[in-house]
Short mmCIF file of C-alpha atoms and ligand atoms in Angstrom, two decimals:
data_model
loop_
_atom_site.label_atom_id
_atom_site.label_comp_id
_atom_site.label_asym_id
_atom_site.label_seq_id
_atom_site.Cartn_x
_atom_site.Cartn_y
_atom_site.Cartn_z
CA MET A 3 -35.54 26.95 24.14
CA ASP A 4 -37.90 24.01 24.06
CA ALA A 5 -37.30 20.57 25.48
CA GLU A 6 -36.71 19.00 22.07
CA GLN A 7 -34.02 21.52 21.18
CA ILE A 8 -32.31 21.08 24.52
CA TRP A 9 -32.37 17.33 24.10
CA GLN A 10 -30.84 17.57 20.61
CA ASP A 11 -27.98 19.69 22.03
CA MET A 12 -27.50 17.21 24.85
CA LEU A 13 -27.37 14.31 22.40
CA SER A 14 -24.57 15.92 20.47
CA ILE A 15 -22.58 16.29 23.68
CA LEU A 16 -23.38 12.79 24.93
CA GLU A 17 -22.52 11.20 21.63
CA VAL A 18 -18.92 12.19 22.25
CA GLU A 19 -18.86 11.19 25.90
CA VAL A 20 -20.67 7.88 25.95
CA ASN A 21 -19.36 4.89 24.05
CA THR A 22 -21.29 3.98 20.95
CA LEU A 23 -22.99 0.91 22.36
CA GLY A 24 -24.13 2.69 25.50
CA PHE A 25 -25.27 5.65 23.49
CA ASP A 26 -27.39 3.56 21.13
CA VAL A 27 -28.81 1.26 23.77
CA TRP A 28 -29.50 3.64 26.63
CA ILE A 29 -29.35 7.27 25.59
CA LYS A 30 -30.93 7.38 22.15
CA PRO A 31 -34.26 5.81 23.20
CA LEU A 32 -34.89 8.59 25.74
CA ARG A 33 -37.39 11.25 24.76
CA PRO A 34 -37.86 14.77 26.10
CA LEU A 35 -41.36 15.19 27.47
CA GLY A 36 -41.17 18.85 28.32
CA ILE A 37 -40.10 21.29 30.97
CA GLU A 38 -41.99 21.50 34.21
CA ASP A 39 -41.19 24.03 36.89
CA GLY A 40 -37.74 24.54 35.52
CA ILE A 41 -36.96 20.82 35.28
CA LEU A 42 -36.38 18.97 32.05
CA VAL A 43 -38.45 15.77 32.07
CA LEU A 44 -37.11 12.83 30.06
CA VAL A 45 -38.99 9.60 29.43
CA SER A 46 -37.43 6.19 29.10
CA PRO A 47 -39.34 3.35 27.43
CA THR A 48 -39.51 0.99 30.43
CA SER A 49 -38.95 1.21 34.15
CA ALA A 50 -36.07 -1.27 33.81
CA SER A 51 -34.32 0.95 31.32
CA LYS A 52 -35.03 3.92 33.54
CA SER A 53 -33.13 2.43 36.45
CA GLU A 54 -30.23 1.42 34.21
CA VAL A 55 -29.97 4.93 32.82
CA VAL A 56 -30.20 6.45 36.29
CA SER A 57 -27.43 4.30 37.68
CA ARG A 58 -25.12 4.48 34.67
CA TYR A 59 -25.64 7.79 33.01
CA MET A 60 -27.27 10.30 35.33
CA PRO A 61 -24.02 12.16 36.01
CA LEU A 62 -23.26 12.41 32.31
CA LEU A 63 -26.82 13.49 31.49
CA LYS A 64 -26.63 16.21 34.12
CA GLY A 65 -23.22 17.24 32.90
CA ALA A 66 -24.51 17.57 29.35
CA LEU A 67 -27.54 19.54 30.50
CA ARG A 68 -25.32 21.99 32.31
CA ARG A 69 -23.45 22.69 29.13
CA VAL A 70 -26.51 23.58 27.07
CA ASP A 71 -27.01 27.33 27.00
CA GLY A 72 -30.40 28.43 28.21
CA ALA A 73 -31.42 24.98 29.48
CA PRO A 74 -32.97 24.41 32.90
CA SER A 75 -30.50 23.38 35.56
CA GLU A 76 -32.25 20.17 36.59
CA LEU A 77 -33.56 17.11 34.89
CA THR A 78 -35.59 14.15 35.96
CA LEU A 79 -36.19 10.81 34.35
CA ILE A 80 -39.51 9.00 34.34
CA SER A 81 -40.59 5.80 32.66
CA GLU A 82 -43.34 5.53 30.09
CA ASP A 83 -45.79 4.13 32.65
CA GLU A 84 -45.26 7.06 34.99
CA ARG A 85 -46.10 9.48 32.27
CA ASP A 86 -49.70 10.05 33.28
CA ARG A 87 -48.56 11.72 36.45
CA TYR A 88 -46.92 14.45 34.48
CA SER A 89 -48.47 17.06 32.31
CA PRO A 90 -45.56 19.28 31.49
CA ARG A 91 -46.14 22.53 29.77
CA GLU A 92 -43.38 23.88 27.60
CA SER A 93 -41.34 26.25 29.70
CA GLU A 94 -42.21 29.33 27.73
CA PRO A 95 -44.53 30.19 24.91
CA LYS A 96 -42.72 29.87 21.62
CA LYS A 97 -40.70 32.95 20.99
CA THR A 98 -40.17 34.50 17.63
CA GLU A 99 -36.64 35.68 18.29
CA LYS A 100 -35.23 33.28 15.75
CA ALA A 101 -37.11 34.94 12.95
CA ALA A 102 -35.99 38.43 13.89
CA PRO A 103 -34.03 40.06 11.11
CA VAL A 104 -30.36 40.58 11.74
CA SER A 105 -30.60 44.35 11.71
CA SER A 106 -33.28 44.63 14.37
CA SER A 107 -32.46 46.23 17.67
CA HIS A 108 -31.33 43.60 20.09
CA ALA A 109 -32.03 45.35 23.31
CA SER A 110 -34.85 42.80 23.50
CA ASN A 111 -32.14 40.21 24.00
CA ILE A 112 -31.55 41.55 27.44
CA ASN A 113 -33.19 39.31 29.99
CA PRO A 114 -35.12 41.50 32.47
CA LYS A 115 -34.76 38.72 35.04
CA TYR A 116 -31.10 39.53 35.61
CA ASN A 117 -30.46 42.94 37.10
CA PHE A 118 -28.23 44.64 39.63
CA GLU A 119 -30.98 44.60 42.24
CA ASN A 120 -31.06 40.84 42.38
CA PHE A 121 -27.32 40.34 42.05
CA VAL A 122 -25.90 39.58 45.45
CA VAL A 123 -22.51 41.14 46.04
CA GLY A 124 -19.81 39.42 48.08
CA GLY A 125 -16.04 39.32 48.21
CA CYS A 126 -16.03 36.89 45.28
CA ASN A 127 -17.63 39.25 42.78
CA LYS A 128 -17.14 42.69 44.29
CA LEU A 129 -14.71 43.86 41.69
CA ALA A 130 -16.69 42.59 38.72
CA HIS A 131 -19.83 44.12 40.16
CA ALA A 132 -18.21 47.53 40.74
CA ALA A 133 -16.71 47.58 37.26
CA ALA A 134 -20.03 46.56 35.73
CA GLN A 135 -21.87 49.29 37.55
CA ALA A 136 -19.34 51.89 36.48
CA VAL A 137 -19.76 50.73 32.90
CA ALA A 138 -23.54 50.87 33.16
CA GLU A 139 -23.39 54.42 34.52
CA ASN A 140 -20.88 55.75 32.01
CA PRO A 141 -20.69 53.43 29.04
CA GLY A 142 -17.77 53.94 26.67
CA THR A 143 -15.61 55.95 28.99
CA LEU A 144 -13.52 54.56 31.79
CA TYR A 145 -13.51 50.79 31.62
CA ASN A 146 -13.67 50.06 27.96
CA PRO A 147 -13.67 47.21 27.15
CA LEU A 148 -14.56 45.28 30.25
CA PHE A 149 -13.55 41.63 30.30
CA ILE A 150 -15.14 39.41 32.95
CA TYR A 151 -13.96 35.87 33.50
CA GLY A 152 -14.82 33.12 35.95
CA GLY A 153 -15.99 29.53 36.30
CA VAL A 154 -19.31 28.16 35.12
CA GLY A 155 -22.44 29.36 36.87
CA LEU A 156 -20.83 32.16 38.84
CA GLY A 157 -22.82 35.08 37.45
CA LYS A 158 -21.03 36.36 34.34
CA THR A 159 -24.12 36.28 32.16
CA HIS A 160 -26.21 37.71 34.98
CA ILE A 161 -23.87 40.71 35.26
CA MET A 162 -23.91 41.37 31.54
CA HIS A 163 -27.69 41.43 31.44
CA ALA A 164 -27.67 43.66 34.51
CA ILE A 165 -25.51 46.16 32.63
CA GLY A 166 -27.91 45.95 29.69
CA ASN A 167 -30.96 46.50 31.86
CA ALA A 168 -29.42 49.43 33.71
CA VAL A 169 -28.35 51.15 30.49
CA ARG A 170 -31.73 50.51 28.94
CA MET A 171 -33.43 52.18 31.88
CA SER A 172 -31.25 55.24 32.13
CA MET A 173 -30.26 55.79 28.51
CA SER A 174 -33.10 54.38 26.48
CA ASN A 175 -31.80 55.88 23.25
CA LEU A 176 -28.65 53.76 23.28
CA LYS A 177 -28.49 50.72 21.07
CA ILE A 178 -27.59 47.64 23.05
CA VAL A 179 -26.63 44.25 21.70
CA TYR A 180 -26.00 41.16 23.81
CA VAL A 181 -24.99 37.94 22.06
CA SER A 182 -23.36 34.72 22.99
CA SER A 183 -20.25 34.18 20.92
CA LYS A 184 -21.91 31.10 19.45
CA THR A 185 -24.70 33.22 18.00
CA PHE A 186 -22.16 35.74 16.80
CA ILE A 187 -20.21 32.99 15.05
CA ASN A 188 -23.32 31.51 13.46
CA GLU A 189 -24.63 34.85 12.24
CA PHE A 190 -21.22 35.68 10.87
CA ILE A 191 -21.03 32.41 8.96
CA ASP A 192 -24.56 32.90 7.63
CA SER A 193 -23.71 36.39 6.52
CA ILE A 194 -20.73 35.10 4.57
CA ARG A 195 -22.85 32.42 3.01
CA THR A 196 -25.47 34.87 1.79
CA ALA A 197 -23.06 37.52 0.55
CA LYS A 198 -19.48 37.55 -0.56
CA GLY A 199 -17.61 38.76 2.49
CA ALA A 200 -19.52 39.59 5.61
CA ASN A 201 -22.77 41.12 4.64
CA GLN A 202 -23.59 44.68 5.41
CA ASP A 203 -26.56 43.89 7.65
CA PHE A 204 -24.32 41.88 9.90
CA ARG A 205 -21.66 44.61 10.06
CA ASP A 206 -24.27 47.31 10.67
CA LYS A 207 -25.77 45.34 13.47
CA TYR A 208 -22.57 44.89 15.39
CA ARG A 209 -20.65 47.98 14.45
CA GLY A 210 -23.53 50.40 14.81
CA VAL A 211 -24.21 49.86 18.49
CA ASP A 212 -23.47 51.83 21.63
CA LEU A 213 -23.03 48.85 23.90
CA LEU A 214 -21.89 45.49 22.58
CA MET A 215 -21.71 42.52 24.94
CA ILE A 216 -20.35 39.18 23.76
CA ASP A 217 -20.73 36.31 26.19
CA ASP A 218 -18.62 33.15 26.38
CA VAL A 219 -15.93 34.47 24.06
CA GLN A 220 -13.82 31.40 24.78
CA PHE A 221 -15.75 29.75 21.93
CA ILE A 222 -14.08 31.92 19.30
CA SER A 223 -10.97 29.83 19.86
CA LYS A 224 -9.89 28.25 16.56
CA LYS A 225 -12.25 30.46 14.55
CA PRO A 226 -9.84 32.75 12.71
CA SER A 227 -12.35 34.57 10.49
CA THR A 228 -14.70 35.24 13.39
CA GLN A 229 -11.73 36.50 15.37
CA GLU A 230 -10.82 38.82 12.55
CA GLU A 231 -14.38 40.12 12.41
CA ILE A 232 -14.34 40.68 16.16
CA PHE A 233 -11.04 42.47 15.85
CA HIS A 234 -12.42 44.94 13.28
CA THR A 235 -15.64 45.40 15.22
CA PHE A 236 -13.48 46.06 18.23
CA GLU A 237 -11.40 48.71 16.46
CA GLU A 238 -14.40 50.46 15.04
CA LEU A 239 -16.36 50.55 18.30
CA GLN A 240 -13.38 51.64 20.32
CA ASN A 241 -12.58 54.47 17.94
CA ALA A 242 -16.16 55.61 18.15
CA GLY A 243 -16.07 55.51 21.94
CA LYS A 244 -18.64 52.74 22.22
CA GLN A 245 -18.67 50.33 25.11
CA MET A 246 -17.81 46.65 24.85
CA VAL A 247 -18.13 43.95 27.46
CA PHE A 248 -16.84 40.40 27.12
CA ALA A 249 -17.26 37.36 29.32
CA SER A 250 -15.29 34.15 29.23
CA ASP A 251 -14.67 31.09 31.37
CA CYS A 252 -10.94 31.85 31.48
CA PRO A 253 -8.68 34.88 31.29
CA PRO A 254 -7.75 36.16 27.81
CA GLN A 255 -4.29 34.60 27.83
CA GLU A 256 -5.77 31.14 28.43
CA ILE A 257 -8.13 31.17 25.47
CA PRO A 258 -6.42 28.75 23.11
CA ASP A 259 -5.75 29.53 19.46
CA LEU A 260 -6.55 33.17 19.66
CA ASP A 261 -5.22 35.67 17.16
CA ALA A 262 -2.45 37.72 18.78
CA ARG A 263 -4.19 41.01 17.95
CA VAL A 264 -7.44 39.90 19.55
CA LYS A 265 -5.60 38.51 22.53
CA SER A 266 -3.75 41.74 23.14
CA ARG A 267 -6.98 43.75 22.78
CA PHE A 268 -8.69 41.52 25.34
CA ALA A 269 -5.72 41.70 27.64
CA SER A 270 -5.67 45.49 27.47
CA SER A 271 -9.28 45.60 28.67
CA LEU A 272 -10.10 45.96 32.30
CA VAL A 273 -9.93 42.27 33.18
CA VAL A 274 -11.86 41.26 36.30
CA ASP A 275 -12.60 37.82 37.67
CA ILE A 276 -15.46 36.27 39.58
CA GLN A 277 -14.56 33.66 42.18
CA PRO A 278 -16.81 31.01 43.74
CA PRO A 279 -18.92 32.61 46.48
CA ASP A 280 -18.26 32.11 50.19
CA LEU A 281 -20.88 30.64 52.50
CA GLU A 282 -22.49 33.93 53.52
CA THR A 283 -22.87 35.04 49.94
CA ARG A 284 -24.34 31.68 49.03
CA ILE A 285 -26.94 31.95 51.77
CA ALA A 286 -27.78 35.50 50.71
CA ILE A 287 -28.22 34.34 47.12
CA LEU A 288 -30.55 31.53 48.17
CA GLN A 289 -32.61 33.94 50.28
CA HIS A 290 -32.96 36.19 47.28
CA LYS A 291 -33.95 33.34 45.01
CA SER A 292 -36.52 31.90 47.36
CA GLN A 293 -38.10 35.31 47.81
CA GLU A 294 -38.22 35.67 44.05
CA ALA A 295 -39.93 32.28 43.81
CA LYS A 296 -42.37 33.48 46.45
CA THR A 297 -41.83 30.41 48.55
CA ASN A 298 -41.31 30.35 52.23
CA ILE A 299 -38.30 28.19 52.91
CA PRO A 300 -37.01 27.81 56.45
CA ALA A 301 -33.62 29.39 57.11
CA ASN A 302 -32.06 26.10 58.19
CA VAL A 303 -32.95 24.53 54.85
CA LEU A 304 -31.34 27.38 52.93
CA GLU A 305 -28.24 27.15 55.08
CA TYR A 306 -28.05 23.44 54.60
CA ILE A 307 -28.17 23.81 50.82
CA ALA A 308 -25.56 26.59 50.89
CA GLU A 309 -23.26 24.48 53.02
CA ASN A 310 -23.53 21.48 50.78
CA VAL A 311 -23.37 22.98 47.31
CA SER A 312 -20.48 25.31 47.06
CA SER A 313 -18.86 25.58 43.72
CA ASN A 314 -21.54 26.77 41.35
CA ILE A 315 -24.48 29.10 41.87
CA ARG A 316 -26.46 27.64 39.03
CA GLU A 317 -26.28 24.23 40.68
CA MET A 318 -27.25 25.66 44.01
CA GLU A 319 -30.29 27.18 42.38
CA GLY A 320 -30.95 23.81 40.79
CA VAL A 321 -31.11 22.16 44.20
CA LEU A 322 -33.41 24.90 45.46
CA THR A 323 -35.69 24.40 42.46
CA LYS A 324 -35.72 20.70 43.14
CA VAL A 325 -36.60 21.23 46.80
CA ILE A 326 -39.57 23.37 45.77
CA PHE A 327 -40.53 20.84 43.12
CA LEU A 328 -40.42 17.89 45.52
CA ALA A 329 -42.43 19.77 48.10
CA LYS A 330 -45.07 20.49 45.50
CA LEU A 331 -45.12 16.93 44.25
CA SER A 332 -45.67 15.50 47.69
CA GLU A 333 -47.98 18.36 48.61
CA SER A 334 -46.04 19.00 51.75
CA ARG A 335 -44.17 21.87 53.26
CA VAL A 336 -40.53 22.44 52.49
CA ASP A 337 -38.59 20.83 55.30
CA MET A 338 -35.23 19.25 56.02
CA ASP A 339 -36.34 15.81 54.79
CA ILE A 340 -37.20 17.10 51.39
CA CYS A 341 -34.02 19.12 51.34
CA LYS A 342 -31.92 16.08 52.12
CA GLN A 343 -33.69 14.09 49.45
CA ALA A 344 -32.96 16.76 46.86
CA LEU A 345 -29.37 16.97 47.95
CA GLY A 346 -29.03 13.20 47.94
CA ASP A 347 -29.88 13.25 44.25
CA TYR A 348 -27.47 16.07 43.74
CA ARG A 349 -24.51 14.38 45.39
CA VAL A 350 -24.37 11.50 42.99
CA GLN A 351 -24.51 13.84 40.08
CA THR A 352 -21.83 16.36 40.78
CA CYS A 353 -18.19 16.73 41.25
CA GLU A 354 -18.62 18.43 44.63
CA GLU A 355 -16.47 16.09 46.64
CA ILE A 356 -14.04 14.99 44.04
CA THR A 357 -10.41 15.93 44.34
CA ALA A 358 -7.73 16.21 41.71
CA ASP A 359 -5.82 13.41 43.42
CA GLU A 360 -8.76 11.09 43.07
CA ILE A 361 -9.05 11.88 39.39
CA ILE A 362 -5.37 11.06 38.97
CA ASP A 363 -5.79 7.82 40.96
CA TYR A 364 -8.72 6.61 38.87
CA THR A 365 -6.92 7.48 35.66
CA CYS A 366 -3.86 5.50 36.82
CA LYS A 367 -6.06 2.58 37.77
CA TYR A 368 -7.79 2.60 34.41
CA PHE A 369 -4.54 2.62 32.46
CA ASN A 370 -2.68 0.51 35.00
CA ILE A 371 0.14 3.02 35.27
CA ALA A 372 1.94 4.09 38.45
CA LYS A 373 0.93 7.43 39.84
CA ALA A 374 4.54 8.58 40.10
CA ASP A 375 4.80 8.19 36.33
CA VAL A 376 1.62 10.07 35.55
CA VAL A 377 2.59 13.05 37.67
CA GLY A 378 6.25 12.77 36.68
CA LYS A 379 8.26 13.61 33.60
CA LYS A 380 8.39 10.38 31.58
CA LYS A 381 7.54 10.76 27.92
CA ASN A 382 6.43 7.23 26.90
CA LYS A 383 3.36 7.35 24.74
CA GLU A 384 1.08 5.50 27.20
CA ILE A 385 2.15 7.64 30.12
CA VAL A 386 1.74 10.89 28.23
CA GLU A 387 -1.72 9.80 27.09
CA ALA A 388 -2.83 8.99 30.62
CA ARG A 389 -1.31 12.22 31.93
CA GLN A 390 -3.14 14.28 29.35
CA ILE A 391 -6.45 12.59 30.10
CA ALA A 392 -5.98 13.19 33.83
CA MET A 393 -5.21 16.86 33.16
CA TYR A 394 -8.23 17.18 30.92
CA LEU A 395 -10.52 15.55 33.49
CA ILE A 396 -9.28 17.74 36.33
CA TYR A 397 -9.74 20.84 34.22
CA ASP A 398 -13.14 19.70 32.97
CA MET A 399 -14.65 18.28 36.15
CA LEU A 400 -13.27 20.66 38.74
CA SER A 401 -13.22 23.83 36.63
CA LEU A 402 -9.79 24.72 37.97
CA PRO A 403 -7.63 27.28 36.22
CA MET A 404 -4.99 25.64 34.03
CA ILE A 405 -2.16 26.96 36.12
CA SER A 406 -3.55 25.14 39.18
CA VAL A 407 -4.06 21.93 37.22
CA GLY A 408 -0.34 22.01 36.35
CA GLN A 409 0.52 22.01 40.06
CA PHE A 410 -0.74 18.45 40.44
CA PHE A 411 1.74 17.29 37.84
CA GLY A 412 4.95 18.58 39.34
CA GLY A 413 4.29 22.22 38.55
CA LYS A 414 3.70 21.99 34.81
CA GLU A 415 3.08 25.22 32.89
CA HIS A 416 -0.46 26.20 32.00
CA THR A 417 0.45 25.91 28.31
CA THR A 418 1.16 22.20 28.87
CA VAL A 419 -2.29 21.78 30.38
CA LEU A 420 -3.80 23.74 27.53
CA HIS A 421 -2.07 21.50 25.04
CA ALA A 422 -3.26 18.40 26.91
CA ARG A 423 -6.83 19.62 26.90
CA ASP A 424 -6.76 20.33 23.16
CA ARG A 425 -5.22 16.96 22.43
CA VAL A 426 -7.83 15.09 24.44
CA VAL A 427 -10.74 17.05 23.01
CA ALA A 428 -9.47 16.37 19.48
CA ALA A 429 -8.85 12.70 20.27
CA MET A 430 -12.34 12.30 21.70
CA ALA A 431 -13.81 13.62 18.49
CA ASN A 432 -11.76 11.28 16.35
CA ASP A 433 -11.17 8.04 18.12
CA GLU A 434 -13.35 5.64 19.97
CA LYS A 435 -10.63 4.52 22.37
CA THR A 436 -10.05 7.89 23.96
CA ARG A 437 -13.76 8.58 24.01
CA THR A 438 -14.42 5.35 25.88
CA ALA A 439 -11.52 5.89 28.25
CA VAL A 440 -12.63 9.40 29.19
CA GLY A 441 -16.26 8.34 29.53
CA ASP A 442 -15.39 5.29 31.65
CA ILE A 443 -12.99 7.09 33.96
CA LYS A 444 -15.50 9.88 34.46
CA ALA A 445 -18.23 7.39 35.27
CA MET A 446 -15.92 5.58 37.73
CA ILE A 447 -15.14 8.83 39.51
CA LEU A 448 -18.73 9.95 39.70
CA ARG A 449 -19.83 6.59 41.03
CA LYS A 450 -17.11 6.30 43.66
P1 ADP B 6 -22.25 32.15 34.21
O1 ADP B 6 -22.65 33.01 33.05
O2 ADP B 6 -21.06 32.69 34.95
O3 ADP B 6 -22.08 30.71 33.86
P2 ADP B 6 -24.85 32.87 35.20
O4 ADP B 6 -24.73 34.35 35.09
O5 ADP B 6 -25.65 32.19 34.15
O6 ADP B 6 -23.41 32.20 35.30
O7 ADP B 6 -25.38 32.53 36.65
C1 ADP B 6 -25.95 31.29 36.98
C2 ADP B 6 -27.12 31.48 37.89
O8 ADP B 6 -26.67 31.95 39.14
C3 ADP B 6 -28.10 32.52 37.39
O9 ADP B 6 -29.40 32.09 37.65
C4 ADP B 6 -27.78 33.76 38.19
O10 ADP B 6 -28.92 34.54 38.40
C5 ADP B 6 -27.28 33.16 39.48
N1 ADP B 6 -26.28 34.03 40.12
C6 ADP B 6 -24.95 34.04 39.89
N2 ADP B 6 -24.33 34.94 40.66
C7 ADP B 6 -25.30 35.53 41.40
C8 ADP B 6 -25.30 36.54 42.40
N3 ADP B 6 -24.17 37.14 42.80
N4 ADP B 6 -26.49 36.89 42.94
C9 ADP B 6 -27.62 36.29 42.55
N5 ADP B 6 -27.69 35.32 41.63
C10 ADP B 6 -26.56 34.94 41.05
MG1 MG B 7 -22.93 32.43 31.08
#
């Protein structure tokens, strides 16, 4: 993915999150310069606008970046006059994968970077790892399908590619397809557009494989025809004894608007979760990553990063990348000072130290409603609106399971939280008021 593409995806996310004025004045004028050492470099027209954007929008920019598939985990903002200092190369030579015909073998989709050898196993992912290895050794037999779920950046995609790589090595004749559900949806829609009913190439591609892995299946929510296609693909592959692996950010029963047949198929899979890693696992992961990057980073620096970034491995890697980047920029060795500088940037941008209670407090403050009402049972329109926004923000910013979010509101059911999330997402798409409220509250929390 090149910088321009990533930026376009970020803009479509930010357009919803930032109010129109802010979006036009501050966000739109930014330009992607390129990707350097795994960091997306954005340019703002003047140094004054740069500092405005940094103080107002950095958290939202980072948040948007994190949600773009295949994007680097870090970004930095420079002003036009600092541009000479940078000479970013595009991250990768242009690939031709877009032009590949639908029927081509997709084993090439498997990223060799992610394998079992460089997947660090800890209590948090032991089960998922064991199941994945069993699947890779004997695809289509014991654990079929396998359904892996867990929060963002905890290794679901890594594990899927590891299965693909292992199968490719030991059973090179097997046909392997890995897709994100977004690609699946888009190809399906294209295939309907070009033929009446899903076109044969599309069906052949997905139903004629030995190992089918669909990532981020939560996105098929509210896509009935795609769900139907997945259901039939499912039936056909299962009858033929072919292996399927799915990954999602929540368990099957929490994926909203999912066809009952698909839901029950998912639920009858072997469902395994991945939890956030404990400190030891985090340190082990950082050691692995710094060896891979062939940099010599002192143990105390790695420990410090692991202690301070706990919820998301991708973010932890982002901080490590930044440490290496800063060391290179200042032509010095990696030391604690540089580490603290990188982490200082990180702190303002993440939800690390935010609690659900704080999110509720800020939401109450914004709407001027008593906390007891927001977490209570009253059904007045204003209170319900505030309650739903608080639920949405807790779910969105802290990546908590819906059932836990409900606990902060007097033990509400996860379906209530689900409903709240859907309402807020729909409202943000349709009305400026909700959009502004969510954006403002989020900014208040991140700036606290
Ligand atoms: P998810 O798909 O769950 O959002 P990813 O699989 O993309 O997360 O993982 C995010 C990053 O963290 C990747 O660079 C991946 O290599 C790394 N990662 C996650 N879990 C592990 C692990 N157990 N060992 C090593 N690296 C990991
Ligand atoms: Mg993923």
